[in-house]
Amino acid sequence: MPQKLELLYEGKGKKMFKTDDENLLITEFKDDLTAFNAEKKGSEAGKGELNCKISTEIFYLLEKEGIKTHLVETISDKEQLVKKCQIIPIEVVVRNVATGSLTKRLGIKEGTILPFSVVEFCYKNDSLGDPIINDEHCLILNLVKSEKELEFIKQIARQINSILVKFFSSKNLRLIDFKLEFGIDSDGNMILADEISPDSCRFWDSKTNEKLDKDRFRQDLGNVKMAYEEVLKRILS
């Protein structure tokens, strides 16, 4: 097992640590909750552990379906051993149902099922508020090498969406939308990084449309931990 060394980076939901293997990192999930570009902050004991378990299960599922990810193994209740990769500074958002910022920006009624899954890009830049960008913006900012790389990202994002919509539907959950991040590993391969959890996804109960994700914190609905526990329970069922 690689030895955990100094803190490399701390984000809103995770800490990244160096190890004595230059190609591996340890990621530690935090109990912190943030919303609206960290303007709203909170904490929920046990949230980090729940997100670690949920993300681990989803990444293993995707690996079985042929999606390459950074996950090597889970090494504690809230720590994963992951491949070191150069993160592409683009948040890839896949939307199946209108809600959140899409509803605010375009006036589409919340809950409207979109005629097809929409893939959006946001520039990962906290100082700018992670603005929405288009393909040309990605190229002029040198966030990717080529249009071909952007098309590959969209293709993989849609593939992941198809896998997850089917999986979560079998667990009586609607996958409303979610965020993905990708990176380039030491071999030059583009792989899925970051996490897939109620922090980065919107889940609604299939029957009641009850929200079972971070919107419970964003919208002061309460029972955040209970919602995350319910998602994990259904995933493992």
PDB file of C-alpha atoms in Angstrom:
ATOM      1  CA  MET A   1       0.000   0.000   0.000  1.00  0.00           C
ATOM      2  CA  PRO A   2       1.470   3.408  -0.969  1.00  0.00           C
ATOM      3  CA  GLN A   3       2.299   5.682   1.959  1.00  0.00           C
ATOM      4  CA  LYS A   4       0.201   8.826   2.441  1.00  0.00           C
ATOM      5  CA  LEU A   5       2.348  11.951   2.297  1.00  0.00           C
ATOM      6  CA  GLU A   6       1.667  15.693   2.307  1.00  0.00           C
ATOM      7  CA  LEU A   7      -1.533  17.440   1.261  1.00  0.00           C
ATOM      8  CA  LEU A   8      -1.436  18.286  -2.428  1.00  0.00           C
ATOM      9  CA  TYR A   9      -4.765  20.045  -2.882  1.00  0.00           C
ATOM     10  CA  GLU A  10      -7.949  20.764  -0.946  1.00  0.00           C
ATOM     11  CA  GLY A  11     -11.196  21.371  -2.756  1.00  0.00           C
ATOM     12  CA  LYS A  12     -14.778  21.913  -1.659  1.00  0.00           C
ATOM     13  CA  GLY A  13     -15.535  18.252  -1.082  1.00  0.00           C
ATOM     14  CA  LYS A  14     -12.210  16.422  -1.020  1.00  0.00           C
ATOM     15  CA  LYS A  15      -8.553  16.550  -0.076  1.00  0.00           C
ATOM     16  CA  MET A  16      -5.852  15.091  -2.322  1.00  0.00           C
ATOM     17  CA  PHE A  17      -2.636  13.718  -0.853  1.00  0.00           C
ATOM     18  CA  LYS A  18       0.631  12.706  -2.479  1.00  0.00           C
ATOM     19  CA  THR A  19       1.935   9.178  -1.935  1.00  0.00           C
ATOM     20  CA  ASP A  20       5.366   7.618  -2.255  1.00  0.00           C
ATOM     21  CA  ASP A  21       4.245   6.361  -5.684  1.00  0.00           C
ATOM     22  CA  GLU A  22       4.434   9.271  -8.140  1.00  0.00           C
ATOM     23  CA  ASN A  23       1.556   7.844 -10.200  1.00  0.00           C
ATOM     24  CA  LEU A  24      -0.895   7.421  -7.301  1.00  0.00           C
ATOM     25  CA  LEU A  25      -2.746   9.814  -4.996  1.00  0.00           C
ATOM     26  CA  ILE A  26      -5.035   9.391  -2.011  1.00  0.00           C
ATOM     27  CA  THR A  27      -8.309  11.290  -2.080  1.00  0.00           C
ATOM     28  CA  GLU A  28     -10.154  11.921   1.192  1.00  0.00           C
ATOM     29  CA  PHE A  29     -13.858  12.803   1.113  1.00  0.00           C
ATOM     30  CA  LYS A  30     -14.853  15.658   3.431  1.00  0.00           C
ATOM     31  CA  ASP A  31     -18.021  16.214   5.464  1.00  0.00           C
ATOM     32  CA  ASP A  32     -18.205  19.814   4.218  1.00  0.00           C
ATOM     33  CA  LEU A  33     -21.190  21.002   2.190  1.00  0.00           C
ATOM     34  CA  THR A  34     -21.004  23.958  -0.177  1.00  0.00           C
ATOM     35  CA  ALA A  35     -23.412  25.515  -2.653  1.00  0.00           C
ATOM     36  CA  PHE A  36     -23.615  28.504  -4.990  1.00  0.00           C
ATOM     37  CA  ASN A  37     -19.848  28.584  -5.609  1.00  0.00           C
ATOM     38  CA  ALA A  38     -19.157  28.164  -1.879  1.00  0.00           C
ATOM     39  CA  GLU A  39     -21.277  31.183  -0.897  1.00  0.00           C
ATOM     40  CA  LYS A  40     -23.308  28.809   1.275  1.00  0.00           C
ATOM     41  CA  LYS A  41     -21.347  26.490   3.544  1.00  0.00           C
ATOM     42  CA  GLY A  42     -22.187  23.773   6.026  1.00  0.00           C
ATOM     43  CA  SER A  43     -21.167  20.362   7.278  1.00  0.00           C
ATOM     44  CA  GLU A  44     -22.871  17.013   7.739  1.00  0.00           C
ATOM     45  CA  ALA A  45     -21.133  14.382   9.861  1.00  0.00           C
ATOM     46  CA  GLY A  46     -20.718  11.163   7.897  1.00  0.00           C
ATOM     47  CA  LYS A  47     -21.336  12.731   4.490  1.00  0.00           C
ATOM     48  CA  GLY A  48     -17.764  12.123   3.341  1.00  0.00           C
ATOM     49  CA  GLU A  49     -17.991   8.433   4.180  1.00  0.00           C
ATOM     50  CA  LEU A  50     -21.311   8.099   2.334  1.00  0.00           C
ATOM     51  CA  ASN A  51     -20.001   9.867  -0.770  1.00  0.00           C
ATOM     52  CA  CYS A  52     -16.893   7.698  -0.766  1.00  0.00           C
ATOM     53  CA  LYS A  53     -18.972   4.513  -0.684  1.00  0.00           C
ATOM     54  CA  ILE A  54     -21.454   5.713  -3.309  1.00  0.00           C
ATOM     55  CA  SER A  55     -18.764   6.963  -5.684  1.00  0.00           C
ATOM     56  CA  THR A  56     -16.801   3.725  -5.277  1.00  0.00           C
ATOM     57  CA  GLU A  57     -19.821   1.620  -6.231  1.00  0.00           C
ATOM     58  CA  ILE A  58     -20.609   3.788  -9.259  1.00  0.00           C
ATOM     59  CA  PHE A  59     -17.016   3.850 -10.503  1.00  0.00           C
ATOM     60  CA  TYR A  60     -16.785   0.055 -10.192  1.00  0.00           C
ATOM     61  CA  LEU A  61     -20.034  -0.224 -12.168  1.00  0.00           C
ATOM     62  CA  LEU A  62     -18.651   2.038 -14.904  1.00  0.00           C
ATOM     63  CA  GLU A  63     -15.355   0.133 -15.011  1.00  0.00           C
ATOM     64  CA  LYS A  64     -17.316  -3.080 -15.623  1.00  0.00           C
ATOM     65  CA  GLU A  65     -19.040  -1.298 -18.516  1.00  0.00           C
ATOM     66  CA  GLY A  66     -15.716  -0.344 -20.098  1.00  0.00           C
ATOM     67  CA  ILE A  67     -15.341   3.228 -18.813  1.00  0.00           C
ATOM     68  CA  LYS A  68     -11.768   3.978 -17.715  1.00  0.00           C
ATOM     69  CA  THR A  69     -11.606   5.768 -14.351  1.00  0.00           C
ATOM     70  CA  HIS A  70      -8.974   6.992 -11.918  1.00  0.00           C
ATOM     71  CA  LEU A  71     -10.166   4.697  -9.105  1.00  0.00           C
ATOM     72  CA  VAL A  72      -7.703   2.007  -8.004  1.00  0.00           C
ATOM     73  CA  GLU A  73      -9.344   0.926  -4.739  1.00  0.00           C
ATOM     74  CA  THR A  74     -11.051   2.187  -1.601  1.00  0.00           C
ATOM     75  CA  ILE A  75      -8.620   2.079   1.316  1.00  0.00           C
ATOM     76  CA  SER A  76     -10.741   3.375   4.212  1.00  0.00           C
ATOM     77  CA  ASP A  77     -14.278   4.533   4.965  1.00  0.00           C
ATOM     78  CA  LYS A  78     -13.622   7.861   3.263  1.00  0.00           C
ATOM     79  CA  GLU A  79     -10.380   7.418   1.327  1.00  0.00           C
ATOM     80  CA  GLN A  80      -9.682   6.166  -2.170  1.00  0.00           C
ATOM     81  CA  LEU A  81      -6.405   5.324  -3.875  1.00  0.00           C
ATOM     82  CA  VAL A  82      -6.552   6.898  -7.335  1.00  0.00           C
ATOM     83  CA  LYS A  83      -4.390   7.298 -10.408  1.00  0.00           C
ATOM     84  CA  LYS A  84      -2.686  10.656 -10.674  1.00  0.00           C
ATOM     85  CA  CYS A  85      -3.931  12.554 -13.689  1.00  0.00           C
ATOM     86  CA  GLN A  86      -3.855  16.042 -15.139  1.00  0.00           C
ATOM     87  CA  ILE A  87      -7.392  17.305 -14.647  1.00  0.00           C
ATOM     88  CA  ILE A  88      -8.973  18.926 -17.693  1.00  0.00           C
ATOM     89  CA  PRO A  89     -10.395  22.213 -16.326  1.00  0.00           C
ATOM     90  CA  ILE A  90     -13.870  21.580 -17.699  1.00  0.00           C
ATOM     91  CA  GLU A  91     -16.916  20.532 -15.712  1.00  0.00           C
ATOM     92  CA  VAL A  92     -19.058  18.370 -17.967  1.00  0.00           C
ATOM     93  CA  VAL A  93     -22.735  18.613 -17.038  1.00  0.00           C
ATOM     94  CA  VAL A  94     -25.223  16.093 -18.422  1.00  0.00           C
ATOM     95  CA  ARG A  95     -28.901  17.002 -18.098  1.00  0.00           C
ATOM     96  CA  ASN A  96     -31.891  14.700 -18.559  1.00  0.00           C
ATOM     97  CA  VAL A  97     -34.568  16.783 -16.831  1.00  0.00           C
ATOM     98  CA  ALA A  98     -34.822  20.575 -16.515  1.00  0.00           C
ATOM     99  CA  THR A  99     -34.027  21.983 -13.076  1.00  0.00           C
ATOM    100  CA  GLY A 100     -31.529  24.257 -11.337  1.00  0.00           C
ATOM    101  CA  SER A 101     -29.554  26.674 -13.497  1.00  0.00           C
ATOM    102  CA  LEU A 102     -31.076  25.361 -16.753  1.00  0.00           C
ATOM    103  CA  THR A 103     -34.540  26.365 -15.563  1.00  0.00           C
ATOM    104  CA  LYS A 104     -33.263  29.787 -14.472  1.00  0.00           C
ATOM    105  CA  ARG A 105     -31.325  30.449 -17.678  1.00  0.00           C
ATOM    106  CA  LEU A 106     -33.798  29.195 -20.264  1.00  0.00           C
ATOM    107  CA  GLY A 107     -37.148  29.374 -18.499  1.00  0.00           C
ATOM    108  CA  ILE A 108     -37.880  25.688 -19.015  1.00  0.00           C
ATOM    109  CA  LYS A 109     -40.318  24.533 -16.354  1.00  0.00           C
ATOM    110  CA  GLU A 110     -38.709  22.452 -13.607  1.00  0.00           C
ATOM    111  CA  GLY A 111     -39.316  18.759 -14.080  1.00  0.00           C
ATOM    112  CA  THR A 112     -39.633  18.971 -17.861  1.00  0.00           C
ATOM    113  CA  ILE A 113     -38.120  15.857 -19.437  1.00  0.00           C
ATOM    114  CA  LEU A 114     -35.700  17.044 -22.103  1.00  0.00           C
ATOM    115  CA  PRO A 115     -36.191  15.642 -25.642  1.00  0.00           C
ATOM    116  CA  PHE A 116     -32.582  14.450 -25.523  1.00  0.00           C
ATOM    117  CA  SER A 117     -29.779  14.553 -22.980  1.00  0.00           C
ATOM    118  CA  VAL A 118     -27.990  17.897 -23.002  1.00  0.00           C
ATOM    119  CA  VAL A 119     -24.213  18.083 -22.459  1.00  0.00           C
ATOM    120  CA  GLU A 120     -22.889  21.424 -21.218  1.00  0.00           C
ATOM    121  CA  PHE A 121     -19.387  22.624 -20.382  1.00  0.00           C
ATOM    122  CA  CYS A 122     -18.369  24.904 -17.502  1.00  0.00           C
ATOM    123  CA  TYR A 123     -14.913  26.414 -17.074  1.00  0.00           C
ATOM    124  CA  LYS A 124     -13.423  25.153 -13.789  1.00  0.00           C
ATOM    125  CA  ASN A 125     -12.394  28.511 -12.390  1.00  0.00           C
ATOM    126  CA  ASP A 126     -13.642  29.522  -8.934  1.00  0.00           C
ATOM    127  CA  SER A 127     -12.643  33.166  -9.348  1.00  0.00           C
ATOM    128  CA  LEU A 128     -14.895  33.414 -12.412  1.00  0.00           C
ATOM    129  CA  GLY A 129     -17.717  31.398 -10.848  1.00  0.00           C
ATOM    130  CA  ASP A 130     -17.317  28.372 -13.139  1.00  0.00           C
ATOM    131  CA  PRO A 131     -18.993  30.037 -16.161  1.00  0.00           C
ATOM    132  CA  ILE A 132     -20.732  28.080 -18.913  1.00  0.00           C
ATOM    133  CA  ILE A 133     -18.560  27.842 -22.030  1.00  0.00           C
ATOM    134  CA  ASN A 134     -18.979  26.472 -25.539  1.00  0.00           C
ATOM    135  CA  ASP A 135     -16.689  24.396 -27.743  1.00  0.00           C
ATOM    136  CA  GLU A 136     -14.922  27.431 -29.179  1.00  0.00           C
ATOM    137  CA  HIS A 137     -14.235  28.801 -25.696  1.00  0.00           C
ATOM    138  CA  CYS A 138     -12.653  25.459 -24.742  1.00  0.00           C
ATOM    139  CA  LEU A 139     -10.335  25.750 -27.738  1.00  0.00           C
ATOM    140  CA  ILE A 140      -9.306  29.395 -27.354  1.00  0.00           C
ATOM    141  CA  LEU A 141      -8.600  28.814 -23.652  1.00  0.00           C
ATOM    142  CA  ASN A 142      -6.490  25.740 -24.574  1.00  0.00           C
ATOM    143  CA  LEU A 143      -8.508  23.570 -22.189  1.00  0.00           C
ATOM    144  CA  VAL A 144      -8.302  20.722 -24.715  1.00  0.00           C
ATOM    145  CA  LYS A 145      -6.009  19.975 -27.625  1.00  0.00           C
ATOM    146  CA  SER A 146      -8.607  19.660 -30.360  1.00  0.00           C
ATOM    147  CA  GLU A 147     -12.269  19.460 -31.351  1.00  0.00           C
ATOM    148  CA  LYS A 148     -11.754  15.688 -31.564  1.00  0.00           C
ATOM    149  CA  GLU A 149     -10.964  15.623 -27.829  1.00  0.00           C
ATOM    150  CA  LEU A 150     -14.136  17.607 -27.077  1.00  0.00           C
ATOM    151  CA  GLU A 151     -16.229  15.204 -29.148  1.00  0.00           C
ATOM    152  CA  PHE A 152     -14.672  12.287 -27.271  1.00  0.00           C
ATOM    153  CA  ILE A 153     -15.632  13.905 -23.946  1.00  0.00           C
ATOM    154  CA  LYS A 154     -19.220  14.348 -25.127  1.00  0.00           C
ATOM    155  CA  GLN A 155     -19.350  10.777 -26.388  1.00  0.00           C
ATOM    156  CA  ILE A 156     -18.085   9.325 -23.091  1.00  0.00           C
ATOM    157  CA  ALA A 157     -20.400  11.600 -21.085  1.00  0.00           C
ATOM    158  CA  ARG A 158     -23.418  10.350 -23.033  1.00  0.00           C
ATOM    159  CA  GLN A 159     -22.252   6.758 -22.668  1.00  0.00           C
ATOM    160  CA  ILE A 160     -21.914   7.197 -18.894  1.00  0.00           C
ATOM    161  CA  ASN A 161     -25.361   8.792 -18.800  1.00  0.00           C
ATOM    162  CA  SER A 162     -26.942   5.831 -20.608  1.00  0.00           C
ATOM    163  CA  ILE A 163     -25.349   3.380 -18.169  1.00  0.00           C
ATOM    164  CA  LEU A 164     -26.342   5.348 -15.091  1.00  0.00           C
ATOM    165  CA  VAL A 165     -29.904   6.226 -16.130  1.00  0.00           C
ATOM    166  CA  LYS A 166     -30.616   2.526 -16.615  1.00  0.00           C
ATOM    167  CA  PHE A 167     -28.888   1.551 -13.362  1.00  0.00           C
ATOM    168  CA  PHE A 168     -30.549   4.167 -11.175  1.00  0.00           C
ATOM    169  CA  SER A 169     -33.941   3.518 -12.754  1.00  0.00           C
ATOM    170  CA  SER A 170     -33.624  -0.075 -11.518  1.00  0.00           C
ATOM    171  CA  LYS A 171     -33.124   1.388  -8.030  1.00  0.00           C
ATOM    172  CA  ASN A 172     -36.242   3.578  -8.264  1.00  0.00           C
ATOM    173  CA  LEU A 173     -34.153   6.731  -8.707  1.00  0.00           C
ATOM    174  CA  ARG A 174     -34.359   9.295 -11.493  1.00  0.00           C
ATOM    175  CA  LEU A 175     -30.999  10.680 -12.590  1.00  0.00           C
ATOM    176  CA  ILE A 176     -31.941  14.298 -13.272  1.00  0.00           C
ATOM    177  CA  ASP A 177     -28.498  15.680 -14.057  1.00  0.00           C
ATOM    178  CA  PHE A 178     -24.887  15.238 -12.976  1.00  0.00           C
ATOM    179  CA  LYS A 179     -21.373  16.616 -13.251  1.00  0.00           C
ATOM    180  CA  LEU A 180     -18.300  14.807 -14.551  1.00  0.00           C
ATOM    181  CA  GLU A 181     -14.603  15.619 -14.628  1.00  0.00           C
ATOM    182  CA  PHE A 182     -11.946  14.015 -16.775  1.00  0.00           C
ATOM    183  CA  GLY A 183      -8.163  13.868 -16.621  1.00  0.00           C
ATOM    184  CA  ILE A 184      -5.173  12.638 -18.597  1.00  0.00           C
ATOM    185  CA  ASP A 185      -3.228   9.831 -16.889  1.00  0.00           C
ATOM    186  CA  SER A 186       0.507   9.105 -17.049  1.00  0.00           C
ATOM    187  CA  ASP A 187      -0.033   6.995 -20.184  1.00  0.00           C
ATOM    188  CA  GLY A 188      -1.816   9.816 -21.989  1.00  0.00           C
ATOM    189  CA  ASN A 189      -5.277   8.257 -21.647  1.00  0.00           C
ATOM    190  CA  MET A 190      -8.346  10.340 -20.898  1.00  0.00           C
ATOM    191  CA  ILE A 191     -10.065   8.857 -17.841  1.00  0.00           C
ATOM    192  CA  LEU A 192     -13.011   9.699 -15.604  1.00  0.00           C
ATOM    193  CA  ALA A 193     -11.876  11.402 -12.388  1.00  0.00           C
ATOM    194  CA  ASP A 194     -13.373  13.204  -9.375  1.00  0.00           C
ATOM    195  CA  GLU A 195     -16.553  11.526  -8.012  1.00  0.00           C
ATOM    196  CA  ILE A 196     -20.128  10.557  -8.789  1.00  0.00           C
ATOM    197  CA  SER A 197     -22.265  11.058  -5.689  1.00  0.00           C
ATOM    198  CA  PRO A 198     -25.264  13.024  -4.383  1.00  0.00           C
ATOM    199  CA  ASP A 199     -22.861  15.992  -4.223  1.00  0.00           C
ATOM    200  CA  SER A 200     -22.403  15.904  -7.996  1.00  0.00           C
ATOM    201  CA  CYS A 201     -25.743  14.388  -9.123  1.00  0.00           C
ATOM    202  CA  ARG A 202     -29.405  15.182  -8.743  1.00  0.00           C
ATOM    203  CA  PHE A 203     -31.471  12.146  -7.754  1.00  0.00           C
ATOM    204  CA  TRP A 204     -35.268  12.168  -7.475  1.00  0.00           C
ATOM    205  CA  ASP A 205     -37.350   9.295  -6.164  1.00  0.00           C
ATOM    206  CA  SER A 206     -39.040   7.639  -9.147  1.00  0.00           C
ATOM    207  CA  LYS A 207     -42.500   7.648  -7.551  1.00  0.00           C
ATOM    208  CA  THR A 208     -42.617  10.813  -5.446  1.00  0.00           C
ATOM    209  CA  ASN A 209     -39.908  12.999  -7.075  1.00  0.00           C
ATOM    210  CA  GLU A 210     -38.515  13.592  -3.589  1.00  0.00           C
ATOM    211  CA  LYS A 211     -35.039  15.099  -3.887  1.00  0.00           C
ATOM    212  CA  LEU A 212     -32.278  12.837  -2.566  1.00  0.00           C
ATOM    213  CA  ASP A 213     -29.141  14.887  -3.201  1.00  0.00           C
ATOM    214  CA  LYS A 214     -27.327  18.114  -2.323  1.00  0.00           C
ATOM    215  CA  ASP A 215     -30.388  20.157  -3.295  1.00  0.00           C
ATOM    216  CA  ARG A 216     -31.632  19.295   0.199  1.00  0.00           C
ATOM    217  CA  PHE A 217     -28.796  21.528   1.450  1.00  0.00           C
ATOM    218  CA  ARG A 218     -29.093  24.134  -1.309  1.00  0.00           C
ATOM    219  CA  GLN A 219     -32.825  24.548  -0.718  1.00  0.00           C
ATOM    220  CA  ASP A 220     -32.843  24.080   3.082  1.00  0.00           C
ATOM    221  CA  LEU A 221     -34.993  20.945   2.839  1.00  0.00           C
ATOM    222  CA  GLY A 222     -33.207  19.224   5.728  1.00  0.00           C
ATOM    223  CA  ASN A 223     -32.384  15.522   6.215  1.00  0.00           C
ATOM    224  CA  VAL A 224     -29.301  15.734   3.987  1.00  0.00           C
ATOM    225  CA  LYS A 225     -27.560  12.730   5.518  1.00  0.00           C
ATOM    226  CA  MET A 226     -30.736  10.644   5.455  1.00  0.00           C
ATOM    227  CA  ALA A 227     -31.090  11.329   1.728  1.00  0.00           C
ATOM    228  CA  TYR A 228     -27.492  10.248   1.028  1.00  0.00           C
ATOM    229  CA  GLU A 229     -28.017   7.141   3.162  1.00  0.00           C
ATOM    230  CA  GLU A 230     -31.122   6.294   1.150  1.00  0.00           C
ATOM    231  CA  VAL A 231     -29.200   6.594  -2.133  1.00  0.00           C
ATOM    232  CA  LEU A 232     -26.474   4.264  -0.832  1.00  0.00           C
ATOM    233  CA  LYS A 233     -29.070   1.803   0.478  1.00  0.00           C
ATOM    234  CA  ARG A 234     -30.749   1.605  -2.912  1.00  0.00           C
ATOM    235  CA  ILE A 235     -27.457   1.274  -4.805  1.00  0.00           C
ATOM    236  CA  LEU A 236     -26.458  -1.671  -2.635  1.00  0.00           C
ATOM    237  CA  SER A 237     -29.874  -3.346  -2.786  1.00  0.00           C
TER     238      SER A 237
END
